[in-house]
CSV table of C-alpha atoms and ligand atoms in Angstrom, one decimal:
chain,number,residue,atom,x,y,z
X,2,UNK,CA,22.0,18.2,4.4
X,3,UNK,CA,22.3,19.5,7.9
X,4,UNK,CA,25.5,18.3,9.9
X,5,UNK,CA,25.4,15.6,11.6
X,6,UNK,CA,27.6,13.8,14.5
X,7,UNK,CA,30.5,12.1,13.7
X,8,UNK,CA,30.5,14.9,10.2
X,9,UNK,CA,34.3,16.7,9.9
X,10,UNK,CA,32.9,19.9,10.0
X,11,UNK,CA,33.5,22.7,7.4
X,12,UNK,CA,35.8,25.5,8.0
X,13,UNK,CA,34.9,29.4,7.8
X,14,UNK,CA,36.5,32.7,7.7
X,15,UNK,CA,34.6,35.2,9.5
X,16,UNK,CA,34.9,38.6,10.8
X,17,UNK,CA,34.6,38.6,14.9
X,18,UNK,CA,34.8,40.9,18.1
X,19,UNK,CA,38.3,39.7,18.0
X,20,UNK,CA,39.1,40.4,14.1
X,21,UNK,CA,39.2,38.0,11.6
X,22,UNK,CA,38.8,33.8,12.4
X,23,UNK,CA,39.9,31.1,10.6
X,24,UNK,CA,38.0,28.5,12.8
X,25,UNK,CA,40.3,25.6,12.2
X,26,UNK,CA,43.0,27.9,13.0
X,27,UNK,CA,41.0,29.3,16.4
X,28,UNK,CA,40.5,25.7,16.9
X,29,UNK,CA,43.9,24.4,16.9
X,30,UNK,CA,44.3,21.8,19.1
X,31,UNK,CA,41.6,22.2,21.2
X,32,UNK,CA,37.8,21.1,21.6
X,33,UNK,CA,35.7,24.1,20.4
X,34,UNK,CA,32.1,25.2,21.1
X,35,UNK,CA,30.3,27.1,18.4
X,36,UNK,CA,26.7,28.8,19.9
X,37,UNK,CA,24.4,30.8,17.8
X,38,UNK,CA,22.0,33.3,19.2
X,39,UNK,CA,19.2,34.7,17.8
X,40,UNK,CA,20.2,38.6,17.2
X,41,UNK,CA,22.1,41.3,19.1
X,42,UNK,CA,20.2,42.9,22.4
X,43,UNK,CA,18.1,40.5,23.3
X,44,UNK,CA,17.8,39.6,27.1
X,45,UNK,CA,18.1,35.8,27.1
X,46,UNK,CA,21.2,35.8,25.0
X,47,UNK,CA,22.6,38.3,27.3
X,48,UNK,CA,22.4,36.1,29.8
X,49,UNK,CA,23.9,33.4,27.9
X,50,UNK,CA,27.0,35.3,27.2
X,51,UNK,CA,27.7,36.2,30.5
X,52,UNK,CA,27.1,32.7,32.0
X,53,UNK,CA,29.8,31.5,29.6
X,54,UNK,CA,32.3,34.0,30.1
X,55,UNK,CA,32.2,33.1,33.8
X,56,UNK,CA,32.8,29.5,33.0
X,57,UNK,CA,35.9,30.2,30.8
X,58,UNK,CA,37.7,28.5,33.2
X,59,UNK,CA,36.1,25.3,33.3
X,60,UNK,CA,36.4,25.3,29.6
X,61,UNK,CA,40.0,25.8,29.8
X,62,UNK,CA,40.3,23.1,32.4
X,63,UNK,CA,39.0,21.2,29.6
X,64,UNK,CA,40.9,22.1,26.7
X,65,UNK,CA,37.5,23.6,25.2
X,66,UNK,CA,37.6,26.9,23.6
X,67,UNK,CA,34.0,28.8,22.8
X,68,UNK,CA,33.1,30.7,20.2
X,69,UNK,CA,29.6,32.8,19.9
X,70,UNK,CA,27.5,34.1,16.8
X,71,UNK,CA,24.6,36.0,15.9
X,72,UNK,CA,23.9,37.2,12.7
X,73,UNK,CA,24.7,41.4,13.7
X,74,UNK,CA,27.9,43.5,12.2
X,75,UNK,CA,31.3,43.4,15.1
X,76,UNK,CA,29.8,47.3,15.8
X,77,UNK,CA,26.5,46.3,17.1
X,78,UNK,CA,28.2,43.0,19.3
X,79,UNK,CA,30.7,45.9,20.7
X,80,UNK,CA,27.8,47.6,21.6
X,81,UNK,CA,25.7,44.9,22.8
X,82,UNK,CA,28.9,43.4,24.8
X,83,UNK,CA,29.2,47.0,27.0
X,84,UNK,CA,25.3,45.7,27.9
X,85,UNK,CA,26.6,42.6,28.7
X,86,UNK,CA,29.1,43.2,30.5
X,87,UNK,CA,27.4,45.4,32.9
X,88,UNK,CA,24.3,43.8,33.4
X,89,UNK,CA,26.1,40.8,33.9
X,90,UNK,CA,29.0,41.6,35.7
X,91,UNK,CA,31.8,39.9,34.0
X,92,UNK,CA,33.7,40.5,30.6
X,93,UNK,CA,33.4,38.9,27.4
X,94,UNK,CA,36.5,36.7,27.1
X,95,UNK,CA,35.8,34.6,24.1
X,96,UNK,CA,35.4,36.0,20.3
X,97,UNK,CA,31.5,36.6,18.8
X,98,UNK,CA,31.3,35.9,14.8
X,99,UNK,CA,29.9,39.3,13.0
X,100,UNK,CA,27.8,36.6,10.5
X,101,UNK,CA,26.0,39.5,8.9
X,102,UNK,CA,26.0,37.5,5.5
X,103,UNK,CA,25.4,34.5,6.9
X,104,UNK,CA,28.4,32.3,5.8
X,105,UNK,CA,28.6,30.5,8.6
X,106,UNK,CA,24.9,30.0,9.6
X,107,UNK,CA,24.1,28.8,6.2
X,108,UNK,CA,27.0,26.4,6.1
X,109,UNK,CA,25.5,25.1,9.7
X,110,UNK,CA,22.0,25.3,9.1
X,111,UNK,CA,21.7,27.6,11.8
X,112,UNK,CA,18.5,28.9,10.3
X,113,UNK,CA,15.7,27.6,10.5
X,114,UNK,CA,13.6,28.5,7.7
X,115,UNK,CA,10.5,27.3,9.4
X,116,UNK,CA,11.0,29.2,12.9
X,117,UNK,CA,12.5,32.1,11.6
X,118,UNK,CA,14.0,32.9,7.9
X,119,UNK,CA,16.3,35.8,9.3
X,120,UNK,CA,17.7,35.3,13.0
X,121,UNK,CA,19.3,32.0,13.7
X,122,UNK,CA,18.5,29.6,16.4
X,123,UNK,CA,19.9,28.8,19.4
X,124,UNK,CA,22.1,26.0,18.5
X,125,UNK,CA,25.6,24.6,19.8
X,126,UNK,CA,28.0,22.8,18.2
X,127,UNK,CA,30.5,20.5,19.8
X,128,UNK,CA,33.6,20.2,17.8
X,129,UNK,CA,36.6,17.6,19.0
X,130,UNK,CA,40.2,18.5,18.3
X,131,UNK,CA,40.0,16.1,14.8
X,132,UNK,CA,37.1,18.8,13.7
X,133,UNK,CA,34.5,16.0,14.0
X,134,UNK,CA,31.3,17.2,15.4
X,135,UNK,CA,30.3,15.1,19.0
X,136,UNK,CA,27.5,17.4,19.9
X,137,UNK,CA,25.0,19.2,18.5
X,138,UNK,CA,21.6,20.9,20.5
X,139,UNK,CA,18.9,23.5,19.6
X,140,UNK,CA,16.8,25.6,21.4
X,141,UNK,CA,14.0,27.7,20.9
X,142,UNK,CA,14.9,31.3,20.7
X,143,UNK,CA,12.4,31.9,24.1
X,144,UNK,CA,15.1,29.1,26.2
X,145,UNK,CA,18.2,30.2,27.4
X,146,UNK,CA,20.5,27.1,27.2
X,147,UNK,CA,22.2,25.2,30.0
X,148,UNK,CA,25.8,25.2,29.8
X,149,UNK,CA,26.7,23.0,33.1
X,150,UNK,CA,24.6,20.3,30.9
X,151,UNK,CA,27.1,21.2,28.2
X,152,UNK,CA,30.2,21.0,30.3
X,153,UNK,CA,28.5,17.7,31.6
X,154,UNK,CA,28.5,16.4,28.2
X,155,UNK,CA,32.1,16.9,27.1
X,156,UNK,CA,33.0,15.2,30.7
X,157,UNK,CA,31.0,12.2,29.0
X,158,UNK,CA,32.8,12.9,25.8
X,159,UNK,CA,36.5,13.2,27.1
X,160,UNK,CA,36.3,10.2,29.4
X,161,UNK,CA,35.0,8.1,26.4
X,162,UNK,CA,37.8,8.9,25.0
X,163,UNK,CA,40.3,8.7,27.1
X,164,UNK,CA,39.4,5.9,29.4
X,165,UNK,CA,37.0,3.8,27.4
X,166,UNK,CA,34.0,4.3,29.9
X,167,UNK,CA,30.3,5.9,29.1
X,168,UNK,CA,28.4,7.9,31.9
X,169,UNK,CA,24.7,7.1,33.0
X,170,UNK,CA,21.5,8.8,33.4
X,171,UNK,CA,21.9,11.7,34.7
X,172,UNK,CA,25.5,11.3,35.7
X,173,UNK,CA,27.6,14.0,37.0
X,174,UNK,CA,31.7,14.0,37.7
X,175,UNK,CA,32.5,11.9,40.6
X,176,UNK,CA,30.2,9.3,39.9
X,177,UNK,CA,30.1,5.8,38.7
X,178,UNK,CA,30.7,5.1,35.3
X,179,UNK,CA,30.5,2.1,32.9
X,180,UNK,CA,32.6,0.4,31.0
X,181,UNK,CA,32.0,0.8,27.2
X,182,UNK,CA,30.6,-2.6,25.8
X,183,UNK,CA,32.9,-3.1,23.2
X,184,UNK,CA,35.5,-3.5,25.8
X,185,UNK,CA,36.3,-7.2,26.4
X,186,UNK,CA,36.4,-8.3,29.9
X,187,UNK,CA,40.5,-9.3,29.4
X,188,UNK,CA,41.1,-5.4,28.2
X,189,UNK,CA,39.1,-3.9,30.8
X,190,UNK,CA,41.2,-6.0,33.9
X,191,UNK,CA,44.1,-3.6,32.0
X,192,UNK,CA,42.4,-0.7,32.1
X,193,UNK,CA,40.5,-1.1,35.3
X,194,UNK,CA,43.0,-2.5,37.9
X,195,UNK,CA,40.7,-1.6,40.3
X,196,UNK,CA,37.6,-3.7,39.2
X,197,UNK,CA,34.1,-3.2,38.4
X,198,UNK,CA,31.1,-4.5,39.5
X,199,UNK,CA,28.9,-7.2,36.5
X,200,UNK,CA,25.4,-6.1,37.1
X,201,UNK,CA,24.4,-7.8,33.4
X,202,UNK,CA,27.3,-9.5,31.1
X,203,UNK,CA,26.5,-6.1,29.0
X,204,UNK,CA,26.7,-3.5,32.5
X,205,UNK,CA,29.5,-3.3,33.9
X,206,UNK,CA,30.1,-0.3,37.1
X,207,UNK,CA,33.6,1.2,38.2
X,208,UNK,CA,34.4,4.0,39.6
X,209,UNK,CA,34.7,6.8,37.1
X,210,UNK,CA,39.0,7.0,36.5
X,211,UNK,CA,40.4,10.6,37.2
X,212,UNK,CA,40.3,13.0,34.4
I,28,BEZ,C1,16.3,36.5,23.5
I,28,BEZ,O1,17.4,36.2,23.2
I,28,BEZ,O2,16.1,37.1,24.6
I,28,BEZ,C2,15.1,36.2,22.7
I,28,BEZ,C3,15.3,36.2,21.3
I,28,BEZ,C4,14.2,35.9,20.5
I,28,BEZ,C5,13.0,35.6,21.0
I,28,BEZ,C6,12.8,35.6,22.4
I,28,BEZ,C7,13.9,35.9,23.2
Protein backbone atom coordinates (compact mmCIF):
# COMPACT_ATOMS: atom_id res chain seq x y z
CA UNK A 1 0.00 0.00 0.00
CA UNK A 2 1.50 3.28 -1.02
CA UNK A 3 2.81 5.49 2.03
CA UNK A 4 0.77 7.58 3.42
CA UNK A 5 1.05 10.72 6.01
CA UNK A 6 1.44 10.28 9.40
CA UNK A 7 3.31 6.45 8.04
CA UNK A 8 7.03 5.94 9.87
CA UNK A 9 8.67 5.60 6.78
CA UNK A 10 10.96 2.66 5.83
CA UNK A 11 14.58 2.92 5.86
CA UNK A 12 17.01 2.13 2.76
CA UNK A 13 20.62 1.54 2.04
CA UNK A 14 21.51 2.98 -1.20
CA UNK A 15 24.49 3.79 -3.27
CA UNK A 16 24.73 7.84 -3.90
CA UNK A 17 26.91 10.73 -5.52
CA UNK A 18 28.11 10.85 -2.00
CA UNK A 19 28.81 6.93 -1.44
CA UNK A 20 26.77 4.75 0.39
CA UNK A 21 23.32 6.15 2.63
CA UNK A 22 21.75 4.70 5.30
CA UNK A 23 18.79 7.21 5.19
CA UNK A 24 17.92 7.15 8.83
CA UNK A 25 21.40 7.62 9.44
CA UNK A 26 21.62 10.74 6.74
CA UNK A 27 18.51 11.72 8.44
CA UNK A 28 19.64 12.06 11.89
CA UNK A 29 18.08 14.55 13.61
CA UNK A 30 16.91 16.52 11.00
CA UNK A 31 13.75 17.02 8.66
CA UNK A 32 14.61 15.31 5.31
CA UNK A 33 13.34 15.83 1.73
CA UNK A 34 13.44 12.81 -0.54
CA UNK A 35 12.63 14.01 -4.50
CA UNK A 36 12.49 11.60 -7.34
CA UNK A 37 13.10 12.58 -10.85
CA UNK A 38 12.32 10.87 -13.84
CA UNK A 39 15.85 9.74 -15.38
CA UNK A 40 19.37 11.31 -15.68
CA UNK A 41 19.72 14.35 -18.50
CA UNK A 42 16.64 15.49 -18.81
CA UNK A 43 16.11 19.40 -18.88
CA UNK A 44 13.35 19.90 -16.35
CA UNK A 45 15.07 17.89 -13.66
CA UNK A 46 18.11 19.83 -14.38
CA UNK A 47 16.61 22.66 -13.42
CA UNK A 48 15.20 21.22 -10.41
CA UNK A 49 18.53 20.31 -9.08
CA UNK A 50 19.95 23.46 -9.42
CA UNK A 51 17.07 25.38 -7.89
CA UNK A 52 17.55 23.33 -4.77
CA UNK A 53 21.13 23.52 -4.41
CA UNK A 54 20.68 27.28 -4.37
CA UNK A 55 18.25 26.94 -1.61
CA UNK A 56 20.50 24.78 0.70
CA UNK A 57 20.54 27.39 2.84
CA UNK A 58 17.06 27.96 3.53
CA UNK A 59 16.92 24.28 4.16
CA UNK A 60 19.53 24.56 6.69
CA UNK A 61 17.88 27.46 8.24
CA UNK A 62 15.35 24.89 8.75
CA UNK A 63 16.89 21.94 9.95
CA UNK A 64 15.83 20.22 6.49
CA UNK A 65 18.27 18.16 4.76
CA UNK A 66 17.45 16.99 0.84
CA UNK A 67 18.17 14.11 -0.73
CA UNK A 68 17.55 13.47 -4.73
CA UNK A 69 16.95 10.14 -6.86
CA UNK A 70 16.51 8.98 -10.16
CA UNK A 71 16.70 5.62 -11.08
CA UNK A 72 20.55 6.05 -13.25
CA UNK A 73 24.06 4.28 -11.85
CA UNK A 74 26.34 7.30 -9.44
CA UNK A 75 28.48 7.40 -13.08
CA UNK A 76 25.80 8.72 -15.15
CA UNK A 77 24.54 11.39 -12.06
CA UNK A 78 28.47 12.44 -12.04
CA UNK A 79 28.03 13.08 -15.38
CA UNK A 80 24.75 14.59 -15.50
CA UNK A 81 25.81 16.82 -12.29
CA UNK A 82 29.00 18.56 -14.58
CA UNK A 83 25.62 19.50 -16.88
CA UNK A 84 24.12 20.76 -14.07
CA UNK A 85 26.34 22.49 -12.67
CA UNK A 86 27.13 24.58 -15.58
CA UNK A 87 24.05 25.20 -17.09
CA UNK A 88 22.92 26.10 -13.84
CA UNK A 89 25.48 27.90 -12.29
CA UNK A 90 25.77 26.48 -8.89
CA UNK A 91 27.07 23.13 -7.39
CA UNK A 92 25.36 20.17 -6.30
CA UNK A 93 25.58 20.25 -2.50
CA UNK A 94 23.21 17.49 -1.43
CA UNK A 95 23.69 13.59 -2.24
CA UNK A 96 21.53 11.93 -5.50
CA UNK A 97 20.48 8.03 -4.80
CA UNK A 98 22.11 5.74 -7.82
CA UNK A 99 18.43 3.60 -7.48
CA UNK A 100 19.47 1.55 -10.50
CA UNK A 101 17.60 -1.47 -8.94
CA UNK A 102 15.01 0.27 -7.71
CA UNK A 103 15.04 -0.44 -3.90
CA UNK A 104 14.09 2.62 -2.89
CA UNK A 105 11.41 3.56 -5.62
CA UNK A 106 9.67 0.41 -5.14
CA UNK A 107 9.63 0.69 -1.36
CA UNK A 108 8.02 4.40 -2.12
CA UNK A 109 5.91 3.64 -4.92
CA UNK A 110 7.75 5.99 -6.86
CA UNK A 111 6.66 4.30 -9.98
CA UNK A 112 3.93 4.64 -11.42
CA UNK A 113 3.07 1.66 -13.29
CA UNK A 114 0.33 3.46 -15.18
CA UNK A 115 2.45 6.64 -16.25
CA UNK A 116 5.54 4.98 -16.75
CA UNK A 117 6.68 1.29 -15.74
CA UNK A 118 10.56 2.28 -15.87
CA UNK A 119 11.39 6.03 -14.91
CA UNK A 120 9.84 7.27 -11.63
CA UNK A 121 7.79 10.18 -11.10
CA UNK A 122 8.34 13.37 -9.78
CA UNK A 123 7.45 12.90 -6.30
CA UNK A 124 8.67 14.46 -2.80
CA UNK A 125 8.62 13.13 0.41
CA UNK A 126 8.55 15.18 3.59
CA UNK A 127 10.11 13.26 6.38
CA UNK A 128 10.03 14.91 10.25
CA UNK A 129 12.94 14.18 12.49
CA UNK A 130 10.63 11.06 14.23
CA UNK A 131 10.78 9.45 10.37
CA UNK A 132 6.98 10.08 10.05
CA UNK A 133 6.07 11.23 6.67
CA UNK A 134 4.17 15.04 6.76
CA UNK A 135 4.31 15.60 3.10
CA UNK A 136 4.02 13.94 0.21
CA UNK A 137 3.40 15.58 -3.77
CA UNK A 138 3.62 14.25 -7.30
CA UNK A 139 4.11 15.66 -10.43
CA UNK A 140 3.98 14.86 -13.90
CA UNK A 141 7.27 14.14 -15.40
CA UNK A 142 6.48 17.35 -18.06
CA UNK A 143 6.17 19.87 -14.42
CA UNK A 144 9.10 21.06 -12.83
CA UNK A 145 8.10 21.31 -9.07
CA UNK A 146 7.93 24.42 -6.90
CA UNK A 147 10.25 24.22 -4.07
CA UNK A 148 9.38 27.83 -2.39
CA UNK A 149 5.77 26.03 -2.10
CA UNK A 150 7.72 23.27 -0.42
CA UNK A 151 9.76 25.42 1.87
CA UNK A 152 6.25 27.17 2.49
CA UNK A 153 4.95 23.95 3.60
CA UNK A 154 7.48 22.94 6.28
CA UNK A 155 7.05 26.70 7.62
CA UNK A 156 3.28 25.46 8.11
CA UNK A 157 4.61 22.18 9.40
CA UNK A 158 7.34 23.49 12.01
CA UNK A 159 5.05 26.20 13.41
CA UNK A 160 2.37 23.50 14.07
CA UNK A 161 4.60 22.02 15.80
CA UNK A 162 6.20 24.29 17.71
CA UNK A 163 3.69 26.89 18.50
CA UNK A 164 0.37 25.16 18.12
CA UNK A 165 -0.84 27.48 15.14
CA UNK A 166 -1.97 26.42 11.43
CA UNK A 167 -1.32 28.83 8.41
CA UNK A 168 -4.21 29.91 5.93
CA UNK A 169 -4.86 30.02 2.34
CA UNK A 170 -2.24 30.91 0.68
CA UNK A 171 -0.15 32.04 3.63
CA UNK A 172 3.35 33.02 3.45
CA UNK A 173 5.98 33.79 6.60
CA UNK A 174 5.16 37.00 8.21
CA UNK A 175 1.57 36.55 8.10
CA UNK A 176 -1.30 35.89 10.34
CA UNK A 177 -1.74 32.63 11.58
CA UNK A 178 -4.49 30.65 13.54
CA UNK A 179 -4.69 29.09 16.42
CA UNK A 180 -5.05 25.28 16.11
CA UNK A 181 -8.72 24.35 17.16
CA UNK A 182 -7.92 21.86 19.56
CA UNK A 183 -6.30 24.54 21.63
CA UNK A 184 -8.68 25.65 24.41
CA UNK A 185 -9.09 29.33 24.85
CA UNK A 186 -7.35 29.06 28.73
CA UNK A 187 -4.14 27.30 26.86
CA UNK A 188 -3.89 29.67 24.15
CA UNK A 189 -3.97 33.07 26.81
CA UNK A 190 -0.47 30.93 27.75
CA UNK A 191 0.75 30.53 24.65
CA UNK A 192 -0.46 33.69 23.05
CA UNK A 193 0.27 36.55 25.55
CA UNK A 194 -0.25 38.80 22.95
CA UNK A 195 -3.92 37.91 21.90
CA UNK A 196 -5.78 36.95 19.01
CA UNK A 197 -8.60 38.14 17.36
CA UNK A 198 -12.34 35.50 17.62
CA UNK A 199 -13.65 35.92 14.12
CA UNK A 200 -15.90 32.42 14.75
CA UNK A 201 -15.62 30.44 18.31
CA UNK A 202 -13.69 27.90 15.79
CA UNK A 203 -11.21 30.96 14.05
CA UNK A 204 -9.16 32.43 15.95
CA UNK A 205 -6.16 35.18 14.27
CA UNK A 206 -2.72 36.12 15.93
CA UNK A 207 0.04 37.15 14.68
CA UNK A 208 2.27 34.24 13.46
CA UNK A 209 4.93 33.77 16.75
CA UNK A 210 8.78 33.96 15.56
CA UNK A 211 10.27 30.84 14.28
C1 LIG B 1 12.48 16.26 -17.79
O1 LIG B 1 12.91 16.03 -16.68
O2 LIG B 1 12.86 17.21 -18.43
C2 LIG B 1 11.41 15.41 -18.40
C3 LIG B 1 11.36 14.06 -18.10
C4 LIG B 1 10.40 13.26 -18.69
C5 LIG B 1 9.45 13.85 -19.54
C6 LIG B 1 9.50 15.22 -19.82
C7 LIG B 1 10.49 16.00 -19.24
Amino acid sequence: MALQLGDTVPNFTQDSTEGPIDFYEYAGDSWVILFSHPKDFTPVCTTELGAVAKLKPEFEKRNVKVIGLSVDPVDSHKGWIRDIEETQATRINFPILADADRKVSDLYGMIHMNEDNVFTVRTVFVVDPNRKLRLTITYPASTGRNFDEILRVIDSLQLTEFHKVATPVNWKEGEDVIILPSISDEEAQKLFPAGWKTLKPYMRVTAQPKT
